[in-house]
Short mmCIF file of C-alpha atoms in Angstrom, two decimals:
data_model
loop_
_atom_site.label_atom_id
_atom_site.label_comp_id
_atom_site.label_asym_id
_atom_site.label_seq_id
_atom_site.Cartn_x
_atom_site.Cartn_y
_atom_site.Cartn_z
CA UNK G 153 126.98 66.59 104.45
CA UNK G 154 123.39 67.46 104.28
CA UNK G 155 122.02 67.18 101.02
CA UNK G 156 121.34 69.83 99.86
CA UNK G 157 117.67 69.96 98.54
CA UNK G 158 116.54 73.19 97.10
CA UNK G 159 112.40 72.22 96.99
CA UNK G 160 112.81 71.44 100.82
CA UNK G 161 114.89 74.50 101.60
CA UNK G 162 112.98 77.48 100.25
CA UNK G 163 109.64 77.28 101.84
CA UNK G 164 111.89 77.24 105.44
CA UNK G 165 113.60 80.12 104.11
CA UNK G 166 110.48 82.00 103.28
CA UNK G 167 108.74 81.53 105.92
CA UNK G 168 111.46 82.27 108.55
CA UNK G 169 111.87 85.53 106.53
CA UNK G 170 109.03 86.91 106.10
CA UNK G 171 108.43 86.20 110.00
CA UNK G 172 111.38 88.38 110.50
CA UNK G 173 110.22 91.04 108.02
CA UNK G 174 106.96 91.60 109.61
CA UNK G 175 104.29 93.56 108.20
CA UNK G 176 106.13 96.13 106.85
CA UNK G 177 108.63 94.09 105.11
CA UNK G 178 112.01 95.64 106.53
CA UNK G 179 115.68 94.65 106.20
CA UNK G 180 117.28 91.72 107.65
CA UNK G 181 120.33 91.82 108.76
CA UNK G 182 122.79 89.04 108.15
CA UNK G 183 124.14 88.89 111.14
CA UNK G 184 121.01 88.39 112.48
CA UNK G 185 120.07 86.29 109.65
CA UNK G 186 122.41 83.74 110.99
CA UNK G 187 122.11 83.68 114.19
CA UNK G 188 118.84 81.37 114.09
CA UNK G 189 118.48 80.07 110.56
CA UNK G 190 120.15 76.64 111.25
CA UNK G 191 118.44 76.61 114.43
CA UNK G 192 115.25 76.89 112.18
CA UNK G 193 116.11 73.50 109.82
CA UNK G 194 118.40 75.40 107.43
CA UNK G 195 122.34 73.74 108.45
CA UNK G 196 123.90 76.22 105.50
CA UNK G 197 126.97 74.85 106.57
CA UNK G 198 126.22 71.73 106.95
CA UNK G 199 125.32 71.56 103.01
CA UNK G 200 129.20 72.79 102.07
CA UNK G 201 128.91 76.27 102.72
CA UNK G 202 131.06 78.10 104.88
CA UNK G 203 129.09 81.43 104.89
CA UNK G 204 125.86 82.56 104.58
CA UNK G 205 126.05 85.11 102.07
CA UNK G 206 126.89 82.06 99.14
CA UNK G 207 124.39 79.97 100.98
CA UNK G 208 121.87 82.85 100.16
CA UNK G 209 123.07 83.91 96.66
CA UNK G 210 121.51 79.87 95.62
CA UNK G 211 118.00 81.88 95.90
CA UNK G 212 118.92 85.11 94.60
CA UNK G 213 115.31 84.41 92.46
CA UNK G 214 113.89 85.24 95.56
CA UNK G 215 115.66 87.58 97.76
CA UNK G 216 117.31 90.92 97.43
CA UNK G 217 120.01 92.55 98.73
CA UNK G 218 122.15 95.57 100.04
CA UNK G 219 124.94 97.20 102.11
CA UNK G 220 125.33 99.65 104.15
CA UNK G 221 127.87 101.73 105.70
CA UNK G 222 128.33 103.24 108.95
CA UNK G 223 131.24 104.76 107.69
CA UNK G 224 134.44 102.11 107.83
CA UNK G 225 132.12 98.42 108.01
CA UNK G 226 129.78 96.73 105.45
CA UNK G 227 126.31 95.77 106.73
CA UNK G 228 124.71 93.47 105.00
CA UNK G 229 120.71 92.81 104.75
CA UNK G 230 118.57 90.70 102.79
CA UNK G 231 114.58 90.72 102.38
CA UNK G 232 112.06 88.52 100.58
CA UNK G 233 111.57 90.37 96.57
CA UNK G 234 107.69 92.22 96.12
CA UNK G 235 105.20 88.90 95.64
CA UNK G 236 107.52 85.75 97.18
CA UNK G 237 105.07 83.72 99.19
CA UNK G 238 105.54 80.15 100.38
CA UNK G 239 103.45 79.09 97.35
CA UNK G 240 106.79 80.46 94.90
CA UNK G 241 107.55 77.49 92.39
CA UNK G 242 111.25 76.94 93.34
CA UNK G 243 113.15 78.46 90.39
CA UNK G 244 116.07 75.79 89.33
CA UNK G 245 117.03 72.31 89.70
CA UNK G 246 118.59 71.45 92.70
CA UNK G 247 122.32 72.01 92.45
CA UNK G 248 125.59 70.68 94.45
CA UNK G 249 126.69 72.04 97.56
CA UNK G 250 129.01 75.80 96.89
CA UNK G 251 127.72 75.65 93.51
CA UNK G 252 126.41 79.55 93.49
CA UNK G 253 128.40 79.94 90.69
CA UNK G 254 126.97 77.84 88.39
CA UNK G 255 123.80 78.91 89.28
CA UNK G 256 121.90 81.04 87.08
CA UNK G 257 119.10 82.36 88.65
CA UNK G 258 115.65 82.78 86.75
CA UNK G 259 114.67 87.42 86.47
CA UNK G 260 112.19 88.26 89.34
CA UNK G 261 109.53 90.26 87.16
CA UNK G 262 108.30 91.79 90.28
CA UNK G 263 112.13 93.93 90.86
CA UNK G 264 111.87 95.82 87.80
CA UNK G 265 115.71 96.96 86.43
CA UNK G 266 115.37 100.75 87.53
CA UNK G 267 118.72 102.00 88.96
CA UNK G 268 119.22 105.66 87.93
CA UNK G 269 122.50 106.69 87.59
CA UNK G 270 122.23 110.81 86.58
CA UNK G 271 119.84 112.62 89.29
CA UNK G 272 117.36 114.63 87.45
CA UNK G 273 113.92 116.52 89.36
CA UNK G 274 111.73 113.97 87.93
CA UNK G 275 113.32 111.05 90.49
CA UNK G 276 112.63 111.30 94.07
CA UNK G 277 116.11 111.22 96.41
CA UNK G 278 114.72 108.11 97.67
CA UNK G 279 113.61 105.98 94.24
CA UNK G 280 117.45 107.45 93.26
CA UNK G 281 119.26 105.98 96.52
CA UNK G 282 119.01 103.06 98.64
CA UNK G 283 118.88 104.84 102.27
CA UNK G 284 118.13 103.00 105.41
CA UNK G 285 115.63 104.29 107.71
CA UNK G 286 118.26 104.35 110.21
CA UNK G 287 120.01 106.88 108.68
CA UNK G 288 117.93 109.86 109.33
CA UNK G 289 118.35 109.37 112.82
CA UNK G 290 122.18 109.40 112.17
CA UNK G 291 121.77 113.01 110.47
CA UNK G 292 119.69 114.19 113.19
CA UNK G 293 122.02 113.62 115.68
CA UNK G 294 125.26 114.92 113.23
CA UNK G 295 122.80 118.33 112.46
CA UNK G 296 121.89 121.58 114.28
CA UNK G 297 119.62 120.94 117.14
CA UNK G 298 115.92 120.67 115.90
CA UNK G 299 112.37 119.40 116.31
CA UNK G 300 111.77 116.84 113.23
CA UNK G 301 108.65 115.45 114.25
CA UNK G 302 104.95 117.12 115.56
CA UNK G 303 103.19 118.01 118.39
CA UNK G 304 104.60 118.34 121.51
CA UNK G 305 106.18 115.01 123.11
CA UNK G 306 108.97 112.98 121.28
CA UNK G 307 107.59 110.06 123.01
CA UNK G 308 104.23 110.26 121.34
CA UNK G 309 106.41 109.59 118.08
CA UNK G 310 105.90 106.74 115.84
CA UNK G 311 109.41 105.50 116.03
CA UNK G 312 109.30 103.90 112.56
CA UNK G 313 108.58 107.68 111.44
CA UNK G 314 110.72 109.25 113.88
CA UNK G 315 112.00 112.07 111.37
CA UNK G 316 108.90 112.71 108.92
CA UNK G 317 110.31 116.65 108.41
CA UNK G 318 113.36 115.48 107.82
CA UNK G 319 112.72 112.61 105.77
CA UNK G 320 111.00 115.36 104.03
CA UNK G 321 113.28 118.04 103.37
CA UNK G 322 115.80 115.78 102.19
CA UNK G 323 113.72 114.85 99.31
CA UNK G 324 112.76 117.66 98.04
CA UNK G 325 116.18 119.70 98.99
CA UNK G 326 116.80 116.51 96.14
CA UNK G 327 114.46 117.76 93.74
CA UNK G 328 115.48 121.65 94.07
CA UNK G 329 119.26 120.70 93.67
CA UNK G 330 118.17 118.57 90.36
CA UNK G 331 116.76 122.05 89.19
CA UNK G 332 120.22 123.58 89.53
CA UNK G 333 122.20 121.29 88.49
CA UNK G 334 124.17 120.89 92.07
CA UNK G 335 124.27 117.04 92.49
CA UNK G 336 127.66 115.70 91.80
CA UNK G 337 129.09 112.51 90.42
CA UNK G 338 132.98 111.91 90.25
CA UNK G 339 135.03 108.80 90.20
CA UNK G 340 137.99 107.88 92.28
CA UNK G 341 141.31 107.49 90.46
CA UNK G 342 142.27 105.77 92.72
CA UNK G 343 140.14 102.44 92.94
CA UNK G 344 137.82 103.54 90.20
CA UNK G 345 134.73 103.39 92.50
CA UNK G 346 131.41 106.24 91.64
CA UNK G 347 130.59 108.24 94.30
CA UNK G 348 127.75 111.35 94.33
CA UNK G 349 127.49 114.40 96.84
CA UNK G 350 125.28 117.16 97.55
CA UNK G 351 125.05 119.70 100.31
CA UNK G 352 122.39 118.78 102.21
CA UNK G 353 122.05 122.96 103.76
CA UNK G 354 122.21 121.54 106.81
CA UNK G 355 125.00 122.13 109.63
CA UNK G 356 126.64 120.67 112.54
CA UNK G 357 127.16 122.51 115.84
CA UNK G 358 130.33 124.26 114.36
CA UNK G 359 127.60 125.47 111.70
CA UNK G 360 129.81 123.17 109.14
CA UNK G 361 127.74 122.16 105.96
CA UNK G 362 126.55 118.30 106.26
CA UNK G 363 127.18 116.57 103.11
CA UNK G 364 125.14 113.22 101.57
CA UNK G 365 127.96 111.30 100.11
CA UNK G 366 126.44 108.20 97.86
CA UNK G 367 129.03 105.25 96.17
CA UNK G 368 127.51 103.19 93.62
CA UNK G 369 125.73 99.87 94.52
CA UNK G 370 126.65 96.82 94.46
CA UNK G 371 125.69 94.01 92.35
CA UNK G 372 123.02 92.67 93.76
CA UNK G 373 120.83 95.69 93.54
CA UNK G 374 118.32 95.52 90.95
CA UNK G 375 116.80 99.02 92.26
CA UNK G 376 119.76 101.04 93.19
CA UNK G 377 122.52 102.36 90.90
CA UNK G 378 123.64 104.42 94.51
CA UNK G 379 123.49 103.83 98.55
CA UNK G 380 123.68 106.72 101.05
CA UNK G 381 127.73 105.73 102.27
CA UNK G 382 127.85 108.91 104.93
CA UNK G 383 126.51 112.05 106.37
CA UNK G 384 129.80 114.02 106.65
CA UNK G 385 131.11 117.39 107.30
CA UNK G 386 134.21 118.39 105.03
CA UNK G 387 137.55 117.13 106.11
CA UNK G 388 136.44 114.94 108.71
CA UNK G 389 135.63 111.07 109.13
CA UNK G 390 134.46 110.37 105.32
CA UNK G 391 134.80 114.00 104.69
CA UNK G 392 137.90 113.29 104.31
CA UNK G 393 136.94 111.52 101.01
CA UNK G 394 134.62 114.64 100.22
CA UNK G 395 137.42 116.65 99.87
CA UNK G 396 139.82 114.58 97.86
CA UNK G 397 137.32 114.00 95.16
CA UNK G 398 135.28 117.32 94.89
CA UNK G 399 136.82 120.27 94.09
CA UNK G 400 134.94 122.95 94.80
CA UNK G 401 132.60 121.11 97.28
CA UNK G 402 128.58 121.10 96.32
CA UNK G 403 127.48 123.94 96.74
CA UNK G 404 124.17 124.13 98.88
CA UNK G 405 120.15 124.36 97.07
CA UNK G 406 119.83 128.89 96.78
CA UNK G 407 115.80 129.76 96.32
CA UNK G 408 115.89 133.51 96.39
CA UNK G 409 118.89 134.09 94.35
CA UNK G 410 118.49 138.13 94.28
CA UNK G 411 115.90 138.31 94.61
CA UNK G 412 115.10 139.68 97.90
CA UNK G 413 111.28 140.41 97.34
CA UNK G 414 110.79 136.27 97.60
CA UNK G 415 111.77 136.78 101.41
CA UNK G 416 109.84 139.94 102.29
CA UNK G 417 105.82 140.52 102.32
CA UNK G 418 105.50 143.92 101.03
CA UNK G 419 102.54 145.81 102.90
CA UNK G 420 103.20 149.32 100.95
CA UNK G 421 101.69 147.28 97.41
CA UNK G 422 98.09 147.40 98.78
CA UNK G 423 95.42 144.80 98.73
CA UNK G 424 96.16 141.60 98.67
CA UNK G 425 93.92 139.55 96.23
CA UNK G 426 92.45 135.72 96.45
CA UNK G 427 91.19 133.23 93.88
CA UNK G 428 88.56 132.56 97.00
CA UNK G 429 86.51 130.28 94.59
CA UNK G 430 89.10 127.82 94.66
CA UNK G 431 89.64 127.84 98.42
CA UNK G 432 86.84 127.57 100.18
CA UNK G 433 84.98 125.20 97.10
CA UNK G 434 88.26 123.02 95.64
CA UNK G 435 89.83 123.11 99.36
CA UNK G 436 86.93 122.89 101.51
CA UNK G 437 88.27 119.68 103.03
CA UNK G 438 90.98 121.51 104.28
CA UNK G 439 89.15 124.02 107.40
CA UNK G 440 88.73 123.43 110.36
CA UNK G 441 84.83 121.94 111.26
CA UNK G 442 84.29 125.32 113.04
CA UNK G 443 84.47 127.81 110.55
CA UNK G 444 82.14 125.74 108.26
CA UNK G 445 79.64 125.79 111.78
CA UNK G 446 80.10 129.06 112.81
CA UNK G 447 79.17 130.58 108.89
CA UNK G 448 76.24 127.71 107.89
CA UNK G 449 73.00 126.89 109.09
CA UNK G 450 73.65 123.36 110.81
CA UNK G 451 71.33 121.78 107.89
CA UNK G 452 73.33 123.02 105.33
CA UNK G 453 76.51 120.51 106.27
CA UNK G 454 74.73 118.08 106.95
CA UNK G 455 74.66 116.08 104.53
CA UNK G 456 73.50 112.15 104.04
CA UNK G 457 72.73 112.57 108.27
CA UNK G 458 76.63 113.20 108.40
CA UNK G 459 77.13 116.51 110.51
CA UNK G 460 80.62 117.99 109.49
CA UNK G 461 81.85 118.23 113.80
CA UNK G 462 81.55 113.89 112.65
CA UNK G 463 83.73 113.77 109.63
CA UNK G 464 86.95 113.46 111.39
CA UNK G 465 85.89 110.09 112.45
CA UNK G 466 85.40 108.78 109.31
CA UNK G 467 87.16 107.01 106.37
CA UNK G 468 88.57 108.40 104.00
CA UNK G 469 86.49 107.51 101.07
CA UNK G 470 83.33 108.87 103.66
CA UNK G 471 85.26 111.99 103.70
CA UNK G 472 85.97 112.06 100.58
CA UNK G 473 82.16 111.63 99.49
CA UNK G 474 81.42 114.18 102.39
CA UNK G 475 83.43 117.32 100.94
CA UNK G 476 82.56 116.86 97.38
CA UNK G 477 78.74 117.55 98.20
CA UNK G 478 79.62 120.15 100.63
CA UNK G 479 81.95 121.66 97.74
CA UNK G 480 79.12 121.66 95.37
CA UNK G 481 76.69 122.79 97.71
CA UNK G 482 78.85 125.79 98.47
CA UNK G 483 79.20 126.58 95.01
CA UNK G 484 75.62 126.92 93.81
CA UNK G 485 74.73 128.97 97.56
CA UNK G 486 76.23 132.70 96.24
CA UNK G 487 75.16 133.93 99.90
CA UNK G 488 76.60 130.97 101.90
CA UNK G 489 79.98 131.49 99.03
CA UNK G 490 79.28 135.26 100.11
CA UNK G 491 79.06 134.58 103.90
CA UNK G 492 82.33 132.47 103.85
CA UNK G 493 84.55 134.78 101.31
CA UNK G 494 83.84 137.62 104.11
CA UNK G 495 84.94 135.25 107.21
CA UNK G 496 88.15 134.70 105.69
CA UNK G 497 88.71 137.91 104.43
CA UNK G 498 88.76 139.01 108.20
CA UNK G 499 91.13 136.67 108.53
CA UNK G 500 93.23 137.64 106.15
CA UNK G 501 92.98 141.54 107.01
CA UNK G 502 94.76 140.46 110.09
CA UNK G 503 97.28 138.60 108.80
CA UNK G 504 98.00 141.66 106.76
CA UNK G 505 98.15 143.41 110.36
CA UNK G 506 100.20 141.13 111.70
CA UNK G 507 102.69 141.27 108.94
CA UNK G 508 103.15 144.89 109.40
CA UNK G 509 103.97 144.67 113.20
CA UNK G 510 106.26 141.78 112.31
CA UNK G 511 107.92 140.96 109.07
CA UNK G 512 108.81 137.65 109.89
CA UNK G 513 105.04 136.60 110.03
CA UNK G 514 104.93 135.73 106.35
CA UNK G 515 106.94 132.88 105.76
CA UNK G 516 109.45 131.89 102.90
CA UNK G 517 108.42 128.45 101.01
CA UNK G 518 109.37 126.89 98.21
CA UNK G 519 107.05 125.19 96.12
CA UNK G 520 108.40 121.91 94.40
CA UNK G 521 106.61 121.19 92.03
CA UNK G 522 106.81 124.06 90.54
CA UNK G 523 109.76 124.87 91.25
CA UNK G 524 108.84 128.64 92.68
CA UNK G 525 109.13 130.50 95.40
CA UNK G 526 105.78 131.76 97.92
CA UNK G 527 105.02 133.48 101.18
CA UNK G 528 102.84 131.98 103.99
CA UNK G 529 100.45 134.10 106.31
CA UNK G 530 99.45 132.72 109.39
CA UNK G 531 95.05 132.78 108.75
CA UNK G 532 92.91 132.26 112.22
CA UNK G 533 89.33 131.72 111.14
CA UNK G 534 87.43 130.22 113.99
CA UNK G 535 89.33 132.32 117.17
CA UNK G 536 91.91 135.17 116.50
CA UNK G 537 94.43 133.61 118.89
CA UNK G 538 94.63 130.40 117.42
CA UNK G 539 96.37 129.82 113.52
CA UNK G 540 93.95 126.96 111.57
CA UNK G 541 95.47 127.21 107.96
CA UNK G 542 98.46 129.33 105.84
CA UNK G 543 97.64 130.96 103.28
CA UNK G 544 99.98 130.35 100.41
CA UNK G 545 100.75 134.16 98.63
CA UNK G 546 102.22 134.63 95.30
CA UNK G 547 104.24 138.27 94.13
CA UNK G 548 103.22 138.98 90.32
CA UNK G 549 106.22 141.00 88.32
CA UNK G 550 103.58 143.65 88.80
CA UNK G 551 104.36 143.70 92.64
CA UNK G 552 100.99 143.09 93.72
CA UNK G 553 100.11 139.87 95.56
CA UNK G 554 97.69 136.66 94.99
CA UNK G 555 96.47 134.53 97.54
CA UNK G 556 96.56 130.85 95.46
CA UNK G 557 95.59 128.38 97.97
CA UNK G 558 95.47 127.38 101.66
CA UNK G 559 97.53 124.66 103.74
CA UNK G 560 97.27 122.47 106.86
CA UNK G 561 99.88 123.67 109.20
CA UNK G 562 101.69 120.90 108.69
CA UNK G 563 102.70 120.79 105.48
CA UNK G 564 103.14 124.74 105.25
CA UNK G 565 106.41 123.70 107.86
CA UNK G 566 107.24 121.16 105.34
CA UNK G 567 107.51 123.66 102.58
CA UNK G 568 108.68 126.56 104.34
CA UNK G 569 111.26 124.28 106.08
CA UNK G 570 113.20 123.04 102.75
CA UNK G 571 113.82 127.36 102.79
CA UNK G 572 115.44 127.60 106.65
CA UNK G 573 114.15 126.63 109.78
CA UNK G 574 110.86 129.13 110.19
CA UNK G 575 112.01 131.55 113.08
CA UNK G 576 108.03 132.24 113.50
CA UNK G 577 105.39 132.83 116.34
CA UNK G 578 102.37 131.19 114.72
CA UNK G 579 104.27 127.87 111.85
CA UNK G 580 106.01 126.07 115.12
CA UNK G 581 106.32 121.86 114.82
CA UNK G 582 105.25 121.44 119.12
CA UNK G 583 101.48 123.35 118.38
CA UNK G 584 101.48 121.16 114.92
CA UNK G 585 99.35 117.72 115.80
CA UNK G 586 99.91 116.44 112.25
CA UNK G 587 102.66 113.20 112.25
CA UNK G 588 102.19 112.42 108.54
CA UNK G 589 105.56 112.02 106.80
CA UNK G 590 104.37 113.11 103.36
CA UNK G 591 103.29 116.70 104.05
CA UNK G 592 104.87 118.83 100.75
CA UNK G 593 102.23 120.31 98.68
CA UNK G 594 102.29 118.91 95.21
#
């Protein structure tokens, strides 16, 4: 039997996991690790361990674990805790082979105990529960077919972030459900295990609602109280557990209540007022460069030798400095501000005409951080045939409408998809090039 030398083994284990995790710190399946760990100079069975997991428990001060399920069989994963490197000191003196039960690991200050049982609107779904990226693909396959990415070709989608719209949809649907108190927790009377569940609002091909089912995390998780157990339809597969424990079943999010005016734009209420100073000055970075090129002298939009047509190729800091300076110039030049305002008003007038022609032009949108409903109108600012931005419109108690801000189309779609899949001729994923995965307005 080999001698268990922690100081010799730990650096090898760290090196191996760093290599397997890659730069994005992905979880490593224990089955995959077990297949190569011996060949990389860590023959754990020679130290007296029959299985890999008890051996890894010896290094719990540098490792974190979680369990995932495909509905039937648990799959175990491991990765290094945040901040662990080859220079991380050994946490304890050598112990005898198989003595994991006697080993008391040193808590890692880089992994706080943040597990939360009760859901609230102040916590993101991905902070409340452990959800592996592979689960979004499973949900996309289960749900009624829908495009969950931006752009005109699935081949161009980043494989690591293939479902950005779906992920945001779940995160902010969870937020709305928390506001409404519709995330449910129950205890299985047969096993004593805790379950949580919510209605995703999505349906399968039989138009049956799909539910997210969670179970209490294992003792090995420092961060999560829950992990995603399954997406399921009531009464099918894992949905049988849902029906057994939850009566009535969790309700879906309600965005409209009994207010039909939240769904439709009433063009009979008169003109639409807009906060032009906020929109044109404080949100200048959201406008297409051509809007300023068409309505401002080139000398006005050239700042520190940088033209606005060149800004998209600059780094984030340079872009922020540029638009901060441009916003200040617009605010201080009444002639330019009026010219931009006039062109903006023309686009708003065209949007209202489109709504009068087809009421579906105005798209309902949920504003998560304010927990309010708004409507989205299309703004064609450069070419009347091409929509550049979405105008966020809110209705006052008096019945009049106020244009509050403008959104890039990717952000507009993500917010509107929380309510329903947009049935629109202007807000469609195949014409939105923005693939940013964090496109919810805040």
